[in-house]
Structures are given as structure tokens and as C-alpha cells.
Short mmCIF file of C-alpha atoms in Angstrom, two decimals:
data_model
loop_
_atom_site.label_atom_id
_atom_site.label_comp_id
_atom_site.label_asym_id
_atom_site.label_seq_id
_atom_site.Cartn_x
_atom_site.Cartn_y
_atom_site.Cartn_z
CA MET A 194 -135.49 -175.56 -76.15
CA PRO A 195 -133.78 -176.61 -72.90
CA GLU A 196 -133.19 -180.29 -72.34
CA SER A 197 -131.55 -182.37 -69.64
CA LYS A 198 -128.60 -184.59 -70.50
CA THR A 199 -126.13 -186.56 -68.45
CA LEU A 200 -122.59 -187.50 -69.34
CA GLY A 201 -123.55 -191.14 -69.54
CA ASP A 202 -126.20 -190.96 -72.24
CA ARG A 203 -124.23 -189.39 -75.07
CA THR A 204 -120.78 -188.45 -76.30
CA ARG A 205 -119.99 -184.79 -75.73
CA GLY A 206 -119.47 -182.87 -78.97
CA MET A 207 -116.28 -181.00 -79.80
CA GLY A 208 -116.12 -177.70 -78.01
CA GLU A 209 -119.00 -178.30 -75.62
CA ILE A 210 -118.09 -177.40 -72.07
CA VAL A 211 -118.07 -180.09 -69.41
CA GLU A 212 -121.56 -180.93 -68.24
CA VAL A 213 -122.65 -182.11 -64.84
CA ALA A 214 -125.24 -184.88 -64.61
CA GLY A 215 -128.80 -183.59 -64.47
CA LYS A 216 -128.10 -180.05 -65.66
CA VAL A 217 -130.42 -178.44 -68.18
CA THR A 218 -128.83 -177.45 -71.49
CA GLU A 219 -129.75 -175.45 -74.58
CA LEU A 220 -128.62 -176.35 -78.07
CA ALA A 221 -126.65 -173.73 -80.01
CA PRO A 222 -127.86 -170.65 -78.08
CA PHE A 223 -125.61 -168.36 -80.13
CA GLY A 224 -126.76 -169.43 -83.60
CA ASN A 225 -130.43 -169.83 -82.73
CA THR A 226 -130.61 -166.44 -81.04
CA LEU A 227 -128.78 -164.74 -83.90
CA ALA A 228 -131.11 -166.31 -86.47
CA GLU A 229 -134.15 -165.20 -84.50
CA MET A 230 -133.09 -161.60 -83.95
CA ALA A 231 -131.86 -161.20 -87.53
CA ALA A 232 -135.41 -161.78 -88.77
CA SER A 233 -136.30 -158.26 -87.64
CA ARG A 234 -132.86 -156.69 -88.16
CA PRO A 235 -131.90 -156.87 -91.85
CA GLU A 236 -128.60 -155.11 -91.20
CA ILE A 237 -127.20 -158.19 -89.45
CA VAL A 238 -124.86 -160.44 -91.45
CA GLY A 239 -123.01 -163.58 -90.37
CA LEU A 240 -119.53 -164.75 -91.35
CA THR A 241 -117.26 -167.67 -90.56
CA ALA A 242 -113.80 -168.89 -91.53
CA ASP A 243 -114.86 -172.41 -92.43
CA MET A 244 -115.98 -173.06 -88.85
CA GLY A 245 -119.74 -172.86 -89.23
CA ARG A 246 -120.40 -176.15 -87.48
CA TYR A 247 -118.00 -175.55 -84.61
CA SER A 248 -119.16 -172.00 -83.98
CA ASP A 249 -122.90 -172.79 -84.06
CA ILE A 250 -123.65 -170.18 -86.72
CA LEU A 251 -125.39 -172.72 -88.98
CA PRO A 252 -128.91 -171.86 -87.68
CA PHE A 253 -128.28 -168.32 -88.95
CA ARG A 254 -127.03 -169.64 -92.29
CA ASP A 255 -130.10 -171.81 -92.72
CA ALA A 256 -132.51 -168.99 -91.81
CA HIS A 257 -130.75 -166.22 -93.77
CA PRO A 258 -128.57 -167.78 -96.51
CA ASP A 259 -128.35 -164.53 -98.45
CA ARG A 260 -126.68 -162.85 -95.47
CA PHE A 261 -124.19 -165.59 -94.63
CA PHE A 262 -120.57 -165.67 -95.86
CA ASN A 263 -118.03 -168.45 -95.44
CA VAL A 264 -114.66 -166.94 -96.34
CA GLY A 265 -112.75 -170.23 -96.01
CA MET A 266 -109.77 -170.91 -93.77
CA ALA A 267 -108.58 -167.30 -93.87
CA GLU A 268 -109.06 -165.55 -90.55
CA GLN A 269 -107.46 -162.27 -91.60
CA ASN A 270 -109.87 -162.10 -94.55
CA LEU A 271 -112.72 -162.89 -92.16
CA ILE A 272 -111.97 -159.83 -90.06
CA MET A 273 -111.29 -157.54 -93.03
CA ILE A 274 -114.49 -158.56 -94.83
CA ALA A 275 -116.47 -158.05 -91.61
CA ALA A 276 -114.91 -154.61 -91.21
CA GLY A 277 -115.76 -153.76 -94.80
CA LEU A 278 -119.38 -154.83 -94.39
CA SER A 279 -119.66 -152.65 -91.31
CA LYS A 280 -118.60 -149.66 -93.42
CA VAL A 281 -121.73 -150.04 -95.54
CA GLY A 282 -124.11 -150.20 -92.56
CA LYS A 283 -124.01 -153.87 -91.65
CA ILE A 284 -123.60 -155.37 -88.19
CA ALA A 285 -121.13 -158.18 -88.84
CA TYR A 286 -121.19 -161.22 -86.56
CA CYS A 287 -118.11 -163.30 -87.34
CA THR A 288 -117.05 -166.65 -85.92
CA THR A 289 -114.12 -169.05 -85.73
CA TYR A 290 -111.93 -170.52 -82.98
CA SER A 291 -110.78 -167.92 -80.48
CA VAL A 292 -107.16 -168.98 -80.96
CA PHE A 293 -107.29 -168.19 -84.67
CA ILE A 294 -108.79 -164.74 -84.07
CA THR A 295 -106.22 -163.75 -81.47
CA ARG A 296 -103.04 -165.26 -82.89
CA ARG A 297 -103.62 -165.00 -86.65
CA ALA A 298 -105.76 -161.88 -87.03
CA TYR A 299 -104.74 -159.73 -84.06
CA ASP A 300 -103.51 -156.75 -86.06
CA PHE A 301 -106.65 -156.82 -88.20
CA VAL A 302 -108.89 -156.78 -85.12
CA ALA A 303 -106.88 -153.90 -83.68
CA ILE A 304 -106.65 -151.67 -86.77
CA ALA A 305 -109.41 -152.60 -89.22
CA CYS A 306 -111.97 -153.06 -86.45
CA ALA A 307 -111.28 -151.43 -83.07
CA HIS A 308 -109.23 -148.47 -84.33
CA SER A 309 -111.83 -147.82 -87.02
CA LYS A 310 -114.75 -148.36 -84.58
CA ALA A 311 -116.12 -150.98 -86.95
CA ASN A 312 -119.44 -152.54 -86.00
CA VAL A 313 -117.98 -156.06 -85.84
CA LYS A 314 -119.06 -158.64 -83.26
CA ILE A 315 -116.52 -161.46 -82.92
CA PHE A 316 -117.83 -164.68 -81.35
CA ALA A 317 -114.65 -166.58 -80.61
CA GLY A 318 -115.21 -170.26 -79.98
CA MET A 319 -113.55 -172.87 -77.74
CA PRO A 320 -111.52 -170.58 -75.48
CA GLY A 321 -109.00 -171.96 -72.99
CA LEU A 322 -109.16 -175.67 -72.24
CA VAL A 323 -112.54 -176.13 -73.93
CA ASN A 324 -110.56 -177.09 -77.03
CA GLY A 325 -108.96 -180.52 -76.75
CA TYR A 326 -106.62 -180.19 -79.76
CA GLY A 327 -103.65 -178.98 -77.75
CA ALA A 328 -101.56 -175.81 -77.72
CA THR A 329 -102.09 -174.95 -81.41
CA HIS A 330 -105.85 -174.68 -80.82
CA GLN A 331 -106.14 -173.52 -77.21
CA ALA A 332 -106.64 -169.80 -76.63
CA THR A 333 -105.35 -169.70 -73.08
CA GLU A 334 -104.01 -166.15 -73.31
CA ASP A 335 -106.71 -164.42 -75.37
CA LEU A 336 -108.06 -162.19 -72.60
CA ASN A 337 -104.56 -160.91 -71.93
CA MET A 338 -104.00 -160.19 -75.63
CA MET A 339 -107.37 -158.59 -76.34
CA ARG A 340 -107.25 -156.39 -73.23
CA GLY A 341 -104.39 -154.54 -74.87
CA ILE A 342 -106.55 -153.33 -77.76
CA ALA A 343 -108.16 -149.93 -77.16
CA ASP A 344 -111.89 -149.41 -77.83
CA LEU A 345 -112.63 -153.13 -77.70
CA THR A 346 -115.38 -154.63 -75.54
CA ILE A 347 -114.58 -158.11 -74.14
CA ILE A 348 -117.27 -160.45 -72.80
CA ASP A 349 -116.95 -163.93 -71.24
CA PRO A 350 -120.49 -165.34 -70.75
CA CYS A 351 -121.33 -167.82 -68.00
CA ASP A 352 -124.01 -169.99 -69.62
CA ALA A 353 -126.75 -170.28 -72.24
CA THR A 354 -128.94 -167.72 -70.47
CA GLU A 355 -126.30 -165.02 -70.54
CA LEU A 356 -124.98 -165.92 -73.99
CA LYS A 357 -128.40 -165.40 -75.57
CA GLN A 358 -128.66 -161.99 -73.93
CA VAL A 359 -125.15 -161.10 -75.06
CA VAL A 360 -125.96 -162.01 -78.69
CA ARG A 361 -128.77 -159.47 -78.61
CA ALA A 362 -126.94 -156.83 -76.57
CA VAL A 363 -123.80 -156.58 -78.69
CA ALA A 364 -125.78 -155.46 -81.73
CA ASP A 365 -126.29 -152.15 -79.94
CA ILE A 366 -122.87 -151.86 -78.28
CA PRO A 367 -120.89 -149.35 -80.37
CA GLY A 368 -117.78 -150.59 -82.13
CA THR A 369 -116.04 -153.94 -81.99
CA VAL A 370 -116.88 -156.65 -79.45
CA TYR A 371 -114.98 -159.86 -78.64
CA VAL A 372 -117.10 -162.61 -77.04
CA ARG A 373 -115.84 -165.97 -75.78
CA ASN A 374 -118.47 -168.14 -77.41
CA LEU A 375 -120.01 -171.24 -75.82
CA ARG A 376 -121.25 -173.88 -78.25
CA GLY A 377 -123.12 -177.14 -78.56
CA LYS A 378 -125.38 -178.06 -75.68
CA VAL A 379 -124.65 -175.24 -73.29
CA PRO A 380 -125.72 -175.56 -69.63
CA VAL A 381 -128.35 -173.23 -68.20
CA GLU A 382 -126.89 -172.07 -64.89
CA LEU A 383 -128.20 -168.58 -64.17
CA PRO A 384 -131.71 -167.78 -62.90
CA ALA A 385 -134.43 -166.79 -65.35
CA ASP A 386 -134.44 -163.22 -64.02
CA TYR A 387 -130.71 -162.73 -64.66
CA ARG A 388 -129.98 -159.69 -66.81
CA PHE A 389 -126.70 -159.10 -68.62
CA GLU A 390 -125.39 -155.52 -68.50
CA VAL A 391 -122.20 -154.65 -70.32
CA GLY A 392 -119.55 -153.52 -67.86
CA LYS A 393 -121.43 -154.76 -64.78
CA ALA A 394 -120.35 -157.61 -62.50
CA LYS A 395 -123.22 -159.53 -60.90
CA VAL A 396 -123.45 -161.11 -57.47
CA LEU A 397 -124.77 -164.63 -58.06
CA LYS A 398 -124.66 -165.66 -54.42
CA GLU A 399 -124.24 -163.70 -51.22
CA GLY A 400 -122.00 -165.27 -48.60
CA ASP A 401 -121.31 -164.79 -44.92
CA GLY A 402 -118.33 -162.53 -45.59
CA ASP A 403 -115.61 -165.11 -45.09
CA THR A 404 -114.73 -166.44 -48.59
CA GLY A 405 -115.77 -164.81 -51.86
CA ILE A 406 -115.15 -166.17 -55.36
CA ILE A 407 -114.72 -163.76 -58.27
CA ALA A 408 -115.03 -165.63 -61.57
CA THR A 409 -115.73 -165.20 -65.27
CA GLY A 410 -117.11 -167.38 -68.05
CA TYR A 411 -118.37 -170.85 -67.21
CA MET A 412 -116.03 -170.86 -64.21
CA SER A 413 -118.67 -168.75 -62.48
CA ALA A 414 -121.08 -171.69 -62.79
CA ARG A 415 -118.39 -173.97 -61.39
CA ALA A 416 -117.98 -171.56 -58.50
CA LEU A 417 -121.70 -171.84 -57.80
CA ASP A 418 -121.45 -175.64 -57.83
CA ALA A 419 -118.56 -175.52 -55.39
CA ALA A 420 -120.42 -173.10 -53.14
CA ARG A 421 -123.43 -175.43 -53.00
CA ILE A 422 -121.23 -178.39 -52.09
CA VAL A 423 -119.37 -176.65 -49.26
CA ALA A 424 -122.63 -175.25 -47.91
CA GLY A 425 -123.18 -178.75 -46.55
CA GLU A 426 -119.98 -178.28 -44.55
CA GLY A 427 -121.20 -175.07 -42.97
CA ARG A 428 -119.35 -172.74 -45.35
CA ASP A 429 -121.30 -169.87 -46.91
CA VAL A 430 -119.29 -168.75 -49.94
CA GLY A 431 -120.15 -165.67 -52.01
CA VAL A 432 -119.89 -165.67 -55.81
CA LEU A 433 -119.39 -162.67 -58.11
CA HIS A 434 -119.64 -163.19 -61.88
CA VAL A 435 -117.60 -160.79 -64.02
CA GLY A 436 -119.20 -161.26 -67.42
CA THR A 437 -117.49 -158.24 -68.96
CA ILE A 438 -113.71 -158.19 -68.88
CA LYS A 439 -113.51 -154.83 -70.66
CA PRO A 440 -114.83 -152.38 -69.60
CA PHE A 441 -113.99 -153.82 -66.20
CA ASP A 442 -116.38 -153.19 -63.31
CA THR A 443 -113.77 -151.98 -60.84
CA ALA A 444 -116.35 -150.52 -58.46
CA GLY A 445 -118.43 -153.71 -58.36
CA VAL A 446 -115.39 -155.91 -57.78
CA LEU A 447 -114.08 -153.67 -54.99
CA GLU A 448 -117.46 -153.58 -53.28
CA PHE A 449 -117.61 -157.40 -53.30
CA ALA A 450 -113.98 -157.69 -52.19
CA ARG A 451 -114.48 -155.40 -49.21
CA ARG A 452 -117.28 -157.63 -47.92
CA HIS A 453 -115.08 -160.75 -47.76
CA LYS A 454 -112.07 -161.66 -45.63
CA ARG A 455 -110.58 -163.91 -48.30
CA LEU A 456 -110.87 -163.97 -52.10
CA ILE A 457 -110.56 -166.62 -54.82
CA VAL A 458 -110.32 -165.60 -58.49
CA ALA A 459 -111.19 -168.24 -61.11
CA GLU A 460 -110.91 -168.21 -64.90
CA ASN A 461 -110.54 -170.50 -67.91
CA HIS A 462 -107.33 -168.66 -68.84
CA LYS A 463 -103.77 -168.27 -67.74
CA THR A 464 -103.37 -166.56 -64.39
CA THR A 465 -101.31 -163.84 -66.06
CA GLY A 466 -103.11 -160.99 -67.78
CA GLY A 467 -106.70 -162.14 -67.36
CA LEU A 468 -109.30 -161.68 -64.64
CA GLY A 469 -106.88 -162.42 -61.81
CA THR A 470 -104.55 -159.67 -62.94
CA LEU A 471 -107.43 -157.21 -63.27
CA VAL A 472 -108.67 -157.97 -59.76
CA ILE A 473 -105.21 -157.66 -58.21
CA GLU A 474 -104.61 -154.35 -60.00
CA ALA A 475 -107.95 -153.02 -58.76
CA LEU A 476 -107.25 -154.09 -55.17
CA TYR A 477 -103.74 -152.61 -55.22
CA ASP A 478 -104.90 -149.29 -56.63
CA ALA A 479 -107.59 -149.09 -53.93
CA GLY A 480 -105.13 -149.94 -51.16
CA ILE A 481 -106.87 -153.21 -50.28
CA CYS A 482 -104.69 -156.07 -49.09
CA LYS A 483 -106.19 -159.44 -48.16
CA PRO A 484 -105.56 -163.14 -48.86
CA LEU A 485 -106.24 -164.03 -52.52
CA SER A 486 -105.94 -167.39 -54.29
CA ARG A 487 -106.12 -167.92 -58.04
CA ILE A 488 -107.65 -170.81 -59.96
CA GLY A 489 -106.36 -170.67 -63.51
CA LEU A 490 -103.73 -172.00 -65.87
CA ALA A 491 -100.01 -171.72 -65.26
CA ASP A 492 -97.77 -170.26 -67.94
CA GLY A 493 -97.03 -172.84 -70.59
CA PHE A 494 -98.48 -174.84 -73.47
CA PHE A 495 -101.05 -177.55 -72.83
CA GLU A 496 -101.45 -181.02 -74.27
CA CYS A 497 -104.28 -182.68 -76.18
CA GLY A 498 -107.06 -184.52 -74.42
CA SER A 499 -110.63 -184.38 -73.24
CA GLN A 500 -111.67 -181.30 -71.32
CA GLU A 501 -112.24 -183.40 -68.22
CA TYR A 502 -108.70 -184.79 -68.41
CA LEU A 503 -107.09 -181.43 -69.13
CA GLU A 504 -108.93 -179.57 -66.39
CA ALA A 505 -107.99 -182.20 -63.83
CA LYS A 506 -104.36 -182.27 -64.98
CA TYR A 507 -103.98 -178.49 -64.93
CA GLN A 508 -106.09 -178.00 -61.79
CA VAL A 509 -109.03 -175.89 -62.86
CA ASP A 510 -111.78 -178.46 -62.26
CA LEU A 511 -114.44 -178.66 -59.53
CA PRO A 512 -112.24 -180.66 -57.11
CA ARG A 513 -109.66 -177.86 -57.35
CA PHE A 514 -112.32 -175.29 -56.41
CA LEU A 515 -113.25 -177.36 -53.38
CA GLU A 516 -109.62 -177.77 -52.37
CA VAL A 517 -108.94 -174.04 -52.52
CA ILE A 518 -112.12 -173.13 -50.64
CA ARG A 519 -111.32 -175.64 -47.87
CA GLU A 520 -107.80 -174.26 -47.48
CA GLY A 521 -109.24 -171.14 -45.90
#
């Protein structure tokens, strides 16, 4: 159930995204939703590579212990076992850190899963700067890497509301799906009537046509926060959430872009190869040229630290959003 927490009344758990005081949160939306839906879908199995706690799959384990498999710290085995289970009619939900999926098991995702159209749903935890353990644990280039795999669906949910819908939706999306998983106490940002559709970008806020923000993942919620703040300054900023990176909603992005004089693209990812690159490619191909700023990570490796510290240091936090909006 949703609950309200502020930064001051508890210590944030590992891998939980930065919260803002007073926001409503939901505990383990991935694991709780998976456990619930699996009660009526016996073909669903859950796997982890010794990251049950930090991927929030433990509610599924507790509810369906006979369908849960911990393969140990062996990410390549995780993907191969999931692919094998899919061959005998199972829908395999597998979890670990996103960095371990993309760097250690990339070939296995590409060949055993996507190439074979395996019914494997990868929930990759702690993407980008959500992980405070430094460069060895931060998947800051995963969207770029996974985009290169054919027949792979890629989803970057905004909040608990969308994540729960994604957990249910991917069971019926053919083939392999890669989801950037949000864990712990995940903020509820989107309205109750929000509906996730694979391959469809969603306008979260209409603006006056001056500045429009195109964002993905929890950066879309940050864009909404920034838009509310600058509204008090007389700025009416539009926000488009791109929840699906692949297939990319080129038409939806272009429609939004045409309605705004100036664009800002924001992502919890390097500025190369992720959402920003997709947007620029779409604009170029359509012959659209207008001012565009990017909020994202520069090329490089990133140090250890709290998410708040890292986001401020590498300029992807709320103050950076406000700075970029006010530049226009």
C-alpha cells in the first residue's frame, strides 16, 4: 500500500531512487505485483542471480517458492536458465543489477534470448546513478548497449504506478524484454488514470509551446517537479514521458517536438546512445531543427557516493533541470 515518507524520517535503502519530502511511495511494486499476478498464471517463474533482496523479487519467492530459482552469482547462467525455462512454456522473470546483465551476460541476452525469441523478462535493477557503488556497479550505458540487440523490447518506467503496469504487460509482450527496474519504496508520480502502452510516449503535461521536456524513467517525474516549480515564474513547460525506448515512438516524439520552440531531453544515462540520441536522430530524419539541450551523464566512469551527491556532482539533479529551463 502507498505510504508517505520524507528524507528526514528514515535512511534510504540501497537502490531506492531519491525521494522528495511528502511524496507518496509504494514498497516493492515489482515483487508484489509479480507475486499477485503469478497466482493466476502458473506459467510464470522467477529467477535471480543472488540479488533477491536488491531486486525486490522476494515477495514472489515467498508466495511461490516452488517457482523461484536463485542461480547464485552467475549472471550468464541466469539468462541461459531463463531461456531454457521459456522453451518449455514458462514466462521467466529474471532479476539482478542492470550492470551485470549488460556487461557480463550481453551475448547471452542477444543470442539465447532475443535471437531465439525467448519469453524472458529481464528486470534490471539500479540503472545509472541509482547505484552508489561506483563505476563497477553503475549501468550508465545500458540503453545504448541494449538498443543494439534486435527483437528486444526496452522499457524505462517512471514510477510505481507505471512499473506495476509494466510487470503485468510484459507477460504478454512477445519475446525478450529489458526493463530498468525501480526498487524499494518507489514514488508514485503518475495519475491514477495513467495507462502504460508499449511503444507509446505519453504527454504528462501540456505546455504553452515554448519549452518542452522529453524524458524517460524517473527523470520524467523530475521533469514534472521542475515544471511545477517554474510555473510560479510564469513558465508553462510541457513534459513528454518516453517509457518505451524500443520500439521508439518516433511519431509521438515528433508531434510533441513540433509543438515546442525549444526542447530539453533528460535521462538517467549517458548522453550518448540513449534517449537523447534517439530524439536527435528522429528530428534529423524528419528535417526538424530547433534548440535542444540534454540533461544526462557525460562520457566517463563515475565515483561512489549517495545518489544525491552523485546527481549533484554530475548535474542530473532537480537544480540542473531548473537551470536548463531558465536558460531559455
